[in-house]
Amino acid sequence: MFIHNFKYSLKVLFRNKSLIFWTFIFPILLGTFFHMAFKDIENNETFHAFDIAVVNSPYYENNTIFKKAINEASKESDNKLFNVKVVNKKDASKMLENKEITGYLEFSNSDVNIIINDNGIYETILKFFVDEVNSNKKIIENTVNEEISKGNLDYQMVISNVMEKLNETVEFKNISRSNLSYTMIEYYTLIAMAALYGGAISMYIINKNMPNMSSVGKRNSTAPIPKSTLLLSGLLASLVVQITGLILLFIYTIFILKIDYNSNIWLIALLAVVGSLAGLSLGCIIGTILKTNENAKSGILIAVTMFLSFLSGMMGITMKYVIDKNIPILNMINPAAMITDGFYALYYYGFESRYIFNILSLIVFSLIMLLISSISLRRQKYDSI
Amino acid sequence: MKKIIEVKNLSKSYKNLKAIDDLSFDVYEGEILGLLGPNGSGKSTTINSILNLLEFEKGTIKIFGKIMKPDAYDIKRDIGVIFQEVAVFEELTVYENIDYFCGLYVSDKLLRKSYVEDAINLVGLKEFTKFYPKQLSGGLLRRLNIACGIAHKPKLIFLDEPTVAVDPQSRNNILDGIKKLRDDGATIVYTTHYMEEVEMICDRIIILDKGKILAEGTTDELKSLAKLEEKITLEVKKISSKVVDEIKTFKTVDSVIQNGNNLVITYKKGKDNLGELTSFLHSKKVTYSKIFSERPTLNDVFLELTGKDLRD
């Protein structure tokens, strides 16, 4: 029964013109639009070191790790990230107001604040730089505490272990890549959006299995098959359709638009596939739990997807930073944030823990959503159909 | 006779509206039971409740002697349902649609192939197997809808107004198909508005209104419930009002309506009303060009029981 329903779900989805347009054709059209709009920018825009400021304070002076990292990143070399000026807070604010700097860092007892006025690629880099140093700092502190708790007081040994741990865990590289471009970010966003569109496909499948949503759903509900079997086989077909759409998008952007995804193409594809699964599961839960008509559900799905994308910084990275800073839990459960964060992490650091964490988070999110949808569908009885 | 469906004290409300009110009835093996009732009488709600698609407040439903539950897959395996709305995939051809729905019940591919072909032949869609639903006329679409519901050869079939908006040719085809299914051993629950369909195919009828059973029985049994027994219409050249008044005094006459040269006489009861009338007319030297007698139809009974007020 599973294969039977899977096979026919594939046929139904591949032949549905509306779904195929939004899943296959729309992202390609949007990609073409990006290509036309950003072609010139792409040609002119290359990465250059940008200006930042650091507010001078005892906290900064005593923060050895950050101080060293900032010096290293502003040292004259091919990998130079930014030009830094250490000034007082008033001057830093004024410089930011006059757009002389991209942003400034202000250190407190336990934290580093990033103050920016805009949301662009350099603001993003600044944020990731701070995140990265914070992450390294944490590793050093944890490793030292670990060594001390083990009773290891050999200074050289502790240093050696810390360095080993740092090399194992962190690949602080590529951040100064010379081909950094707006266009690439737009293409990543496009892939993330296409991945989340999977929700529409899974919702179509859900609607075809609910007696209060469609006549086919009514007929399917009288069949001697558990709803979970129908749901899972249909969802698997949805995923296949979605992945096919993404493959076409990759083929089109690589071979027609000549987009260079660099060596990360397989990791991007993996993230896109897992992102599709999350999108599908999101459509599934909205389709299952909400008791309203098909059109209203579609509207809600689009609104939710757009809102989640907005929170994740798909329309400007500042929002993601604001959420990360003030309500971090929100982005930890937001699939759009997981996808974009995964892409950004991949873009700046390659295959490392942050990317893996996002992949795993998306899988966990998807499984939870699917489980709830399945339970909800199994238990549902209808007051009216 | 073996009971296939047992409905006991079934009640179902939509907010404050009682859709089914303490309904109890049985359906026996091999019969076609007609569920007759005006719009909103509770026919579809009854079927949806029996199928456990709807949650109901009270009552028990047994099918094939077992309690019906949403996950009673062994019961569902032998049930076929044809809903009012056409329930097919627009993206699949006629053959694929029937094969898909049949495949939810029959996993053996070879057996399924023969079942699908049988269903296609039964509803007369052999020339349209590669057509998509959008390419079919209303009648053909209805036939496809039926084929999708019965292809797996169920023992119990629910047909909820399957002939709505269907041309007479398709309707006959559908009704013949339903009779054939009954003759092949299936038990059928059939809901409709069309009295002539019920008279044609149903072995037993339940008239429902406001969620309650108003009457139950065979066509003849229901007709006997009518107050009206006979209606005689005659076309006369000339008749005096005195003669008309005399007819009105006949013991079994209920009413006499004169409309130009036509006289319509309705009788409550009585035997040989036609003979008595013709003898009387002869004795009064009244000549007539046409005279005919009609027994009450199911429609008369239906209107008498459910009233003539318009429904939604």
XYZ file of C-alpha atoms in Angstrom:
697
model
C 0.000 0.000 0.000
C 2.859 2.340 0.885
C 4.490 1.953 -2.540
C 1.114 2.119 -4.299
C 0.239 5.416 -2.642
C 3.792 6.738 -3.078
C 3.738 5.964 -6.795
C 0.386 7.631 -7.377
C 1.250 10.600 -5.145
C 4.295 11.187 -7.354
C 2.099 11.088 -10.472
C -0.427 13.472 -8.935
C 2.211 15.943 -7.763
C 4.270 15.924 -10.945
C 1.113 16.518 -12.997
C -0.221 19.344 -10.814
C 0.556 22.428 -12.877
C 0.156 24.932 -10.075
C 2.467 23.080 -7.680
C 5.005 22.494 -10.413
C 5.020 26.178 -11.280
C 5.722 27.279 -7.709
C 8.193 24.479 -6.987
C 10.073 24.180 -10.259
C 9.503 27.240 -12.400
C 9.136 30.123 -9.956
C 12.561 29.643 -8.269
C 14.156 29.380 -11.725
C 12.428 32.591 -12.831
C 13.518 34.298 -9.634
C 17.074 33.024 -10.136
C 17.052 34.444 -13.661
C 15.811 37.742 -12.270
C 18.616 37.778 -9.691
C 21.111 37.018 -12.413
C 19.912 39.921 -14.519
C 19.652 42.310 -11.594
C 22.923 41.489 -9.871
C 25.154 40.660 -12.841
C 26.809 44.076 -12.845
C 27.079 44.245 -9.092
C 28.706 40.825 -9.148
C 31.265 42.009 -11.663
C 32.150 45.131 -9.705
C 31.796 43.940 -6.160
C 34.698 42.235 -4.465
C 35.515 42.034 -0.850
C 37.583 44.781 0.702
C 38.566 45.439 4.291
C 35.937 47.567 6.003
C 36.165 50.072 8.853
C 35.062 49.339 12.376
C 35.658 50.852 15.800
C 36.125 49.412 19.259
C 35.050 51.337 22.318
C 38.051 51.741 24.542
C 37.422 50.437 28.040
C 39.127 48.351 30.723
C 36.901 45.457 29.679
C 38.373 45.571 26.174
C 41.911 46.030 27.444
C 41.544 42.993 29.706
C 39.894 40.807 27.083
C 43.105 39.324 25.772
C 41.575 36.844 23.403
C 39.379 39.416 21.647
C 42.102 41.982 21.561
C 44.460 39.523 19.882
C 41.801 38.359 17.454
C 40.971 41.937 16.441
C 44.632 42.756 15.957
C 45.067 39.635 13.881
C 42.037 40.392 11.692
C 43.151 43.992 11.090
C 46.795 43.160 10.371
C 47.979 44.068 6.863
C 47.738 40.836 4.884
C 45.679 39.128 2.182
C 43.315 38.013 4.908
C 42.746 41.428 6.368
C 39.118 41.728 7.447
C 38.774 45.274 8.682
C 40.468 48.497 9.663
C 39.985 49.153 13.357
C 40.024 52.313 15.411
C 39.926 52.248 19.207
C 37.917 55.268 20.326
C 35.548 56.354 23.077
C 31.862 55.532 22.843
C 30.797 59.023 21.811
C 33.216 59.058 18.895
C 32.220 55.546 17.879
C 28.544 56.539 17.774
C 29.355 59.638 15.779
C 31.462 57.669 13.313
C 28.643 55.169 12.861
C 26.157 57.981 12.393
C 28.405 59.552 9.754
C 28.774 56.151 8.100
C 32.547 56.255 8.559
C 32.415 52.769 10.046
C 30.306 49.639 9.468
C 29.787 49.172 13.191
C 31.514 49.201 16.523
C 32.114 46.749 19.341
C 31.503 47.598 22.949
C 32.816 45.287 25.642
C 31.202 44.772 29.019
C 32.115 42.491 31.876
C 30.825 39.356 30.249
C 29.642 40.252 26.803
C 30.427 41.993 23.533
C 27.808 44.209 21.950
C 27.822 44.803 18.230
C 26.310 48.130 17.245
C 25.363 48.474 13.573
C 23.025 50.723 11.648
C 22.566 48.758 8.503
C 22.245 45.185 7.335
C 24.657 44.125 4.698
C 27.448 41.733 4.041
C 30.009 43.588 6.188
C 27.678 43.771 9.153
C 27.187 40.030 8.741
C 30.926 39.410 8.699
C 31.382 41.519 11.818
C 28.721 39.522 13.629
C 30.233 36.217 12.601
C 33.675 37.384 13.583
C 32.423 38.137 17.113
C 30.527 34.840 17.286
C 33.585 32.946 16.168
C 35.933 34.558 18.676
C 33.359 34.024 21.408
C 33.147 30.387 20.443
C 36.971 30.024 20.535
C 37.107 31.813 23.858
C 34.599 29.385 25.278
C 36.593 26.406 24.014
C 39.760 27.760 25.614
C 38.019 28.415 28.927
C 36.380 25.005 28.957
C 39.585 23.200 28.051
C 41.609 25.024 30.674
C 38.966 24.280 33.315
C 38.977 20.650 32.212
C 42.772 20.419 32.519
C 42.755 22.096 35.932
C 40.008 19.821 37.198
C 42.132 16.884 36.016
C 44.931 18.282 38.157
C 47.153 19.006 35.178
C 49.249 21.968 36.142
C 51.879 21.545 33.429
C 51.659 24.867 31.596
C 53.076 23.567 28.303
C 50.756 20.564 28.359
C 47.707 22.760 28.984
C 48.657 25.062 26.100
C 49.250 22.101 23.833
C 45.853 20.579 24.705
C 44.083 23.888 24.179
C 45.682 24.361 20.768
C 44.863 20.801 19.798
C 41.224 21.339 20.794
C 41.105 24.587 18.855
C 42.503 22.967 15.734
C 40.077 20.084 16.067
C 37.006 22.185 16.569
C 37.449 25.426 14.755
C 38.382 26.186 11.213
C 38.667 29.917 11.224
C 39.273 30.367 7.556
C 37.841 31.676 4.331
C 36.414 34.678 6.085
C 38.391 36.980 3.860
C 37.586 35.217 0.622
C 38.115 37.521 -2.287
C 35.027 36.459 -4.198
C 32.540 37.383 -1.500
C 29.439 38.740 -3.195
C 25.870 39.850 -2.646
C 24.752 37.605 -5.453
C 25.848 34.441 -3.699
C 23.844 35.372 -0.626
C 20.826 35.968 -2.857
C 21.215 32.523 -4.427
C 21.473 30.891 -1.016
C 18.325 32.724 -0.019
C 16.678 31.508 -3.198
C 17.577 27.905 -2.379
C 16.292 28.314 1.181
C 13.043 29.784 -0.111
C 12.621 26.992 -2.660
C 13.268 24.473 0.118
C 10.586 26.003 2.345
C 8.098 25.991 -0.510
C 7.896 22.252 0.130
C 5.227 23.125 2.674
C 2.729 23.784 -0.114
C 3.282 20.307 -1.553
C 2.932 18.481 1.726
C -0.171 20.498 2.545
C -1.680 19.391 -0.764
C -1.031 15.783 0.256
C -2.511 16.380 3.714
C -5.626 17.961 2.226
C -6.086 14.937 0.000
C -6.147 12.755 3.083
C -8.519 14.712 5.307
C -12.267 14.106 4.919
C -13.131 17.667 5.917
C -10.779 19.153 3.340
C -11.531 17.324 0.101
C -13.817 14.735 -1.403
C -10.783 12.555 -2.174
C -9.853 12.881 1.504
C -13.318 11.630 2.390
C -12.917 8.638 0.099
C -9.394 7.911 1.371
C -10.681 8.013 4.951
C -13.019 5.120 4.216
C -10.141 2.971 2.924
C -8.694 0.215 5.110
C -5.319 1.911 5.496
C -3.887 3.747 8.506
C -3.713 7.465 7.874
C -0.058 7.454 8.900
C 0.754 5.155 5.955
C -1.025 7.432 3.512
C 0.593 10.478 5.063
C 4.137 9.134 5.122
C 4.063 7.722 1.597
C 2.548 10.954 0.279
C 5.082 13.002 2.162
C 7.945 10.967 0.809
C 6.621 11.625 -2.694
C 6.433 15.332 -1.828
C 10.065 15.262 -0.775
C 11.082 13.581 -4.015
C 9.233 16.242 -6.027
C 10.806 18.982 -3.938
C 14.305 17.563 -4.338
C 13.753 17.214 -8.084
C 12.834 20.905 -8.152
C 15.992 21.782 -6.232
C 18.155 19.652 -8.529
C 16.686 21.494 -11.522
C 17.380 24.792 -9.772
C 21.001 23.795 -9.143
C 21.439 22.557 -12.708
C 19.949 25.772 -14.081
C 22.003 28.075 -11.887
C 25.255 26.156 -12.413
C 25.033 25.447 -16.136
C 22.893 28.277 -17.475
C 23.553 31.128 -15.069
C 27.135 29.947 -14.469
C 26.912 30.330 -10.702
C 29.954 28.961 -8.917
C 28.854 27.326 -5.677
C 32.524 26.608 -4.967
C 33.487 23.259 -3.478
C 30.582 23.360 -1.026
C 27.960 22.268 -3.550
C 27.253 18.910 -1.851
C 26.988 20.511 1.557
C 24.674 23.158 0.113
C 22.620 20.409 -1.495
C 22.471 18.470 1.786
C 21.273 21.548 3.615
C 18.714 22.233 0.879
C 17.383 18.669 1.113
C 17.113 18.770 4.902
C 15.575 22.245 4.580
C 13.005 20.785 2.182
C 12.131 18.159 4.755
C 11.589 20.910 7.322
C 9.435 22.858 4.853
C 7.392 19.747 4.136
C 6.879 19.038 7.808
C 5.833 22.651 8.408
C 3.173 22.362 5.692
C 2.150 19.078 7.214
C 1.518 20.430 10.678
C -0.298 23.539 9.425
C -2.403 21.323 7.177
C -3.187 18.928 9.998
C -3.762 21.070 13.044
C -5.609 24.080 11.637
C -9.329 23.577 11.243
C -10.026 25.862 8.346
C -10.466 25.625 4.592
C -7.781 24.858 2.020
C -7.311 28.464 0.860
C -7.037 29.804 4.399
C -4.459 27.129 5.204
C -2.414 28.074 2.124
C -2.544 31.729 3.156
C -1.458 30.869 6.691
C 1.382 28.677 5.395
C 2.688 31.471 3.181
C 2.348 34.005 6.010
C 4.131 31.715 8.482
C 6.906 30.945 5.973
C 7.407 34.624 5.206
C 7.371 35.542 8.911
C 9.871 32.808 9.802
C 12.045 33.902 6.872
C 11.838 37.498 8.052
C 12.887 36.513 11.587
C 15.741 34.466 10.183
C 17.141 37.455 8.326
C 16.217 36.380 4.843
C 15.248 39.985 4.132
C 18.131 41.511 6.068
C 20.540 39.951 8.508
C 19.910 42.549 11.252
C 16.659 40.880 12.248
C 18.417 37.564 12.744
C 20.981 39.289 14.906
C 18.283 41.041 16.975
C 16.470 37.736 17.530
C 19.717 35.887 18.297
C 20.546 38.513 20.849
C 17.165 38.945 22.556
C 15.088 35.793 22.001
C 17.618 33.146 20.898
C 15.127 30.326 21.480
C 12.984 31.711 18.654
C 15.672 31.149 16.052
C 16.566 27.798 17.562
C 13.084 26.503 16.692
C 12.718 28.470 13.463
C 13.455 26.252 10.425
C 14.097 29.264 8.201
C 16.716 30.487 10.682
C 18.294 27.030 10.728
C 18.528 26.991 6.930
C 19.942 30.505 6.569
C 22.290 30.051 9.510
C 23.501 26.809 7.928
C 24.141 28.583 4.627
C 25.934 31.478 6.279
C 28.028 29.121 8.393
C 28.906 27.088 5.315
C 29.745 30.213 3.380
C 32.086 31.621 5.994
C 33.533 28.585 7.735
C 32.867 25.544 5.584
C 31.956 22.167 7.029
C 32.125 22.709 10.785
C 30.083 22.244 13.937
C 27.732 25.154 13.311
C 26.693 23.745 9.943
C 26.244 20.254 11.417
C 24.249 21.672 14.324
C 21.857 23.339 11.876
C 21.481 20.146 9.847
C 20.702 18.151 12.983
C 18.327 20.842 14.261
C 16.409 20.757 10.995
C 16.137 16.961 11.147
C 14.908 17.052 14.755
C 12.440 19.844 13.913
C 11.105 17.858 10.951
C 10.727 14.645 12.914
C 8.842 16.387 15.724
C 6.498 18.124 13.283
C 5.840 14.866 11.416
C 5.192 12.990 14.627
C 2.696 15.586 15.863
C 0.981 15.648 12.467
C 0.721 11.881 12.395
C -0.714 11.671 15.939
C -3.109 14.519 15.223
C -4.349 12.881 12.016
C -4.799 9.490 13.656
C -6.840 10.925 16.505
C -8.919 13.289 14.456
C -12.669 12.748 14.280
C -14.809 15.316 12.621
C -17.809 17.209 13.855
C -18.706 18.146 10.317
C -17.351 17.339 6.858
C -32.230 -12.509 7.097
C -28.694 -11.562 8.035
C -28.217 -8.028 9.300
C -25.384 -6.222 7.542
C -25.819 -2.861 9.282
C -27.381 -2.306 12.713
C -27.895 1.302 13.731
C -29.180 1.842 17.256
C -30.238 5.134 18.834
C -27.926 7.231 16.700
C -27.928 10.955 17.502
C -25.830 13.694 15.978
C -26.094 17.482 16.280
C -24.438 20.399 14.522
C -24.288 22.981 17.299
C -27.973 23.485 18.190
C -29.363 21.685 15.159
C -30.309 18.061 15.656
C -29.227 16.379 12.422
C -30.031 12.812 13.523
C -32.438 12.170 16.344
C -32.303 8.769 18.011
C -32.249 6.898 14.731
C -32.460 3.094 14.674
C -32.695 0.807 11.658
C -31.190 -2.303 10.133
C -29.981 -3.142 6.641
C -30.258 -6.744 5.497
C -27.961 -8.795 3.310
C -28.549 -8.468 -0.431
C -31.083 -5.647 -0.311
C -31.043 -2.154 -1.717
C -32.201 0.149 1.046
C -33.322 3.584 -0.108
C -32.787 6.486 2.258
C -35.258 9.085 1.128
C -35.656 12.572 2.499
C -35.710 16.253 1.628
C -32.555 18.403 1.778
C -31.193 18.565 5.313
C -33.182 15.545 6.444
C -30.027 13.799 7.693
C -29.366 11.289 4.903
C -25.712 12.150 4.302
C -25.064 12.708 8.000
C -26.425 9.218 8.669
C -24.082 7.676 6.099
C -21.074 9.682 7.323
C -21.825 8.653 10.903
C -22.176 4.996 9.952
C -18.796 5.243 8.221
C -17.355 6.897 11.341
C -16.256 9.891 9.317
C -18.293 12.040 11.696
C -18.243 12.090 15.442
C -21.711 11.431 16.884
C -23.017 11.998 20.397
C -24.935 8.809 20.964
C -25.660 5.421 19.497
C -23.993 2.244 18.323
C -23.249 1.110 14.808
C -22.494 -2.452 13.853
C -21.411 -3.507 10.394
C -21.067 -7.194 9.538
C -21.862 -7.850 13.223
C -18.856 -5.854 14.468
C -18.719 -2.417 16.088
C -17.687 0.181 13.502
C -14.665 2.268 14.506
C -12.368 4.611 12.525
C -9.630 1.983 12.552
C -11.877 -1.033 11.872
C -9.886 -1.891 8.736
C -11.279 -5.427 8.465
C -14.776 -3.916 8.136
C -13.675 -1.082 5.851
C -12.072 -3.563 3.474
C -15.554 -4.773 2.443
C -17.183 -1.367 2.151
C -17.434 0.820 -0.945
C -18.528 4.433 -0.782
C -19.731 6.744 -3.522
C -20.164 10.255 -2.191
C -22.327 13.051 -3.554
C -19.266 15.016 -4.621
C -17.089 13.512 -7.310
C -14.006 12.257 -5.460
C -11.269 11.702 -8.030
C -7.826 13.102 -8.764
C -7.836 15.657 -11.588
C -4.228 14.707 -12.313
C -4.948 11.010 -12.997
C -6.636 9.391 -15.980
C -9.846 7.386 -15.686
C -7.913 4.112 -15.507
C -5.355 5.480 -13.035
C -8.052 6.876 -10.753
C -9.878 3.546 -10.555
C -6.596 1.671 -10.154
C -5.468 4.035 -7.388
C -8.613 3.703 -5.270
C -8.885 -0.025 -5.925
C -5.232 -0.366 -4.899
C -6.059 0.930 -1.429
C -8.031 -2.299 -0.944
C -6.440 -4.842 -3.286
C -2.670 -5.180 -3.328
C -2.401 -8.080 -5.797
C -1.641 -6.380 -9.118
C -3.100 -9.030 -11.410
C -6.309 -9.321 -9.421
C -6.554 -5.553 -9.293
C -6.169 -5.281 -13.047
C -9.144 -7.570 -13.596
C -11.191 -5.737 -10.924
C -10.436 -2.373 -12.544
C -11.451 -3.689 -15.947
C -14.682 -5.114 -14.495
C -15.504 -1.746 -12.953
C -14.767 0.064 -16.224
C -17.081 -2.306 -18.083
C -19.804 -2.049 -15.451
C -20.037 1.742 -15.741
C -19.339 1.794 -19.482
C -16.118 3.797 -19.523
C -14.092 1.496 -21.758
C -13.564 4.144 -24.429
C -12.486 6.763 -21.923
C -9.771 5.016 -19.902
C -7.061 7.456 -21.000
C -9.183 10.547 -20.467
C -8.584 12.944 -17.581
C -11.609 13.891 -15.413
C -11.676 17.398 -16.907
C -12.269 15.878 -20.336
C -15.347 13.936 -19.198
C -18.978 15.082 -19.283
C -20.974 15.273 -16.038
C -22.528 11.859 -16.602
C -19.218 10.167 -17.393
C -17.644 11.808 -14.362
C -20.390 10.403 -12.141
C -19.793 6.980 -13.638
C -16.082 7.313 -12.910
C -16.951 8.308 -9.347
C -18.973 5.114 -8.988
C -16.276 2.952 -10.555
C -13.728 4.292 -8.061
C -16.001 3.307 -5.174
C -16.924 -0.188 -6.263
C -13.885 -1.481 -8.167
C -12.652 -3.511 -5.179
C -15.924 -5.518 -5.206
C -17.211 -4.529 -1.762
C -19.929 -6.478 0.039
C -21.560 -3.285 1.303
C -21.935 -0.175 -0.842
C -23.065 3.302 0.156
C -24.308 5.454 -2.689
C -25.030 9.027 -1.676
C -27.067 10.663 -4.450
C -24.901 9.261 -7.241
C -27.142 10.454 -10.067
C -27.296 14.177 -9.256
C -27.031 16.272 -12.443
C -26.816 13.249 -14.718
C -28.530 12.872 -18.112
C -31.232 10.145 -18.485
C -28.941 7.822 -20.467
C -26.214 7.919 -17.836
C -28.802 7.602 -15.079
C -30.188 4.423 -16.599
C -26.682 3.077 -16.996
C -25.929 3.858 -13.358
C -29.171 2.337 -12.062
C -28.659 -0.813 -14.129
C -25.152 -1.042 -12.711
C -26.458 -0.725 -9.156
C -29.020 -3.484 -9.735
C -26.259 -5.667 -11.150
C -24.141 -5.082 -8.049
C -27.091 -6.154 -5.883
C -27.639 -9.202 -8.106
C -23.960 -10.053 -7.660
C -24.529 -10.173 -3.893
C -23.755 -6.703 -2.632
C -25.882 -4.941 -0.021
C -26.588 -1.343 -0.963
C -27.606 1.769 0.945
C -28.877 4.310 -1.555
C -29.800 7.925 -0.861
C -31.553 10.101 -3.396
C -34.209 12.738 -3.993
C -35.538 10.991 -7.059
C -38.683 8.976 -6.289
C -38.701 7.122 -9.575
C -35.175 5.847 -8.891
C -36.222 4.557 -5.509
C -39.282 2.881 -6.981
C -37.134 1.349 -9.694
C -34.315 -0.135 -7.658
C -34.975 -0.158 -3.905
C -36.235 -3.230 -2.100
C -36.998 -1.261 1.025
C -37.264 2.441 1.774
C -36.758 4.622 4.825
C -38.214 8.116 4.660
C -36.226 10.469 6.836
C -36.961 14.012 7.880
C -35.318 16.170 10.526
C -33.157 13.224 11.492
C -36.094 10.947 12.277
C -37.661 8.022 10.458
C -41.128 9.000 9.218
C -41.902 5.743 7.467
C -40.204 2.487 6.556
C -41.172 -0.378 4.249
C -41.454 -1.552 0.664
C -42.825 0.782 -2.017
C -46.284 -0.803 -1.759
C -46.238 -0.655 2.027
C -45.391 3.038 1.908
C -48.072 3.755 -0.694
C -50.634 2.105 1.538
C -49.830 4.705 4.174
C -51.198 7.438 1.949
C -54.625 8.826 2.765
C -55.188 9.179 -0.942
C -56.099 5.852 -2.561
C -56.996 6.659 -6.152
C -57.263 9.579 -8.549
C -59.577 9.449 -11.593
C -59.278 12.050 -14.325
C -61.880 12.356 -17.072
C -62.358 14.664 -20.021
C -66.042 15.405 -20.585
C -67.817 17.302 -23.344
C -70.485 18.640 -21.055
C -71.416 18.012 -17.433
C -73.896 19.808 -15.230
C -72.995 21.125 -11.825
C -75.784 18.981 -10.385
C -74.021 15.816 -11.585
C -70.718 17.063 -10.160
C -72.352 17.713 -6.832
C -73.809 14.201 -6.889
C -70.333 12.721 -7.486
C -69.080 14.646 -4.468
C -71.599 12.778 -2.316
C -70.110 9.366 -3.159
C -69.010 7.671 0.035
C -65.337 7.212 -0.871
C -64.811 10.458 -2.787
C -62.439 12.897 -1.133
C -62.625 15.818 -3.576
C -63.785 16.772 -7.042
C -62.047 19.497 -8.975
C -63.456 20.777 -12.228
C -61.106 22.590 -14.549
C -62.835 23.396 -17.855
C -63.668 20.101 -19.456
C -61.457 18.160 -17.061
C -62.713 16.594 -13.909
C -60.302 15.264 -11.292
C -61.849 13.040 -8.641
C -59.775 11.822 -5.727
C -60.805 8.872 -3.578
C -59.817 8.093 -0.014
C -60.419 4.374 -0.179
C -62.790 2.007 -1.886
C -62.893 -0.792 -4.420
C -63.959 -0.472 -8.049
C -64.200 3.308 -7.934
C -63.715 3.500 -11.708
C -66.573 1.032 -12.392
C -68.931 2.842 -10.057
C -68.113 6.210 -11.702
C -68.519 5.009 -15.300
C -71.896 3.386 -14.457
C -73.045 6.615 -12.820
C -71.936 8.751 -15.786
C -73.681 6.339 -18.162
C -76.905 6.575 -16.170
C -76.724 10.380 -16.314
C -75.975 10.230 -20.058
C -72.689 12.082 -19.595
C -70.287 11.358 -22.424
C -66.546 11.521 -21.965
C -63.644 11.332 -24.403
C -60.941 10.175 -21.946
C -60.954 8.543 -18.572
C -58.036 7.113 -16.545
C -57.257 6.048 -13.025
C -53.974 6.583 -11.103
C -52.752 4.985 -7.924
C -50.849 7.283 -5.531
C -47.130 7.566 -6.342
C -44.256 7.479 -3.895
C -43.956 11.174 -4.552
C -47.489 11.685 -3.188
C -46.599 9.687 -0.091
C -43.337 11.562 0.307
C -44.993 14.969 0.082
C -47.785 13.869 2.374
C -45.270 12.720 5.011
C -42.691 15.488 4.729
C -45.007 18.368 3.842
C -44.939 20.689 0.870
C -42.886 23.487 2.432
C -39.771 24.403 0.520
C -36.464 23.181 2.005
C -32.941 24.585 1.754
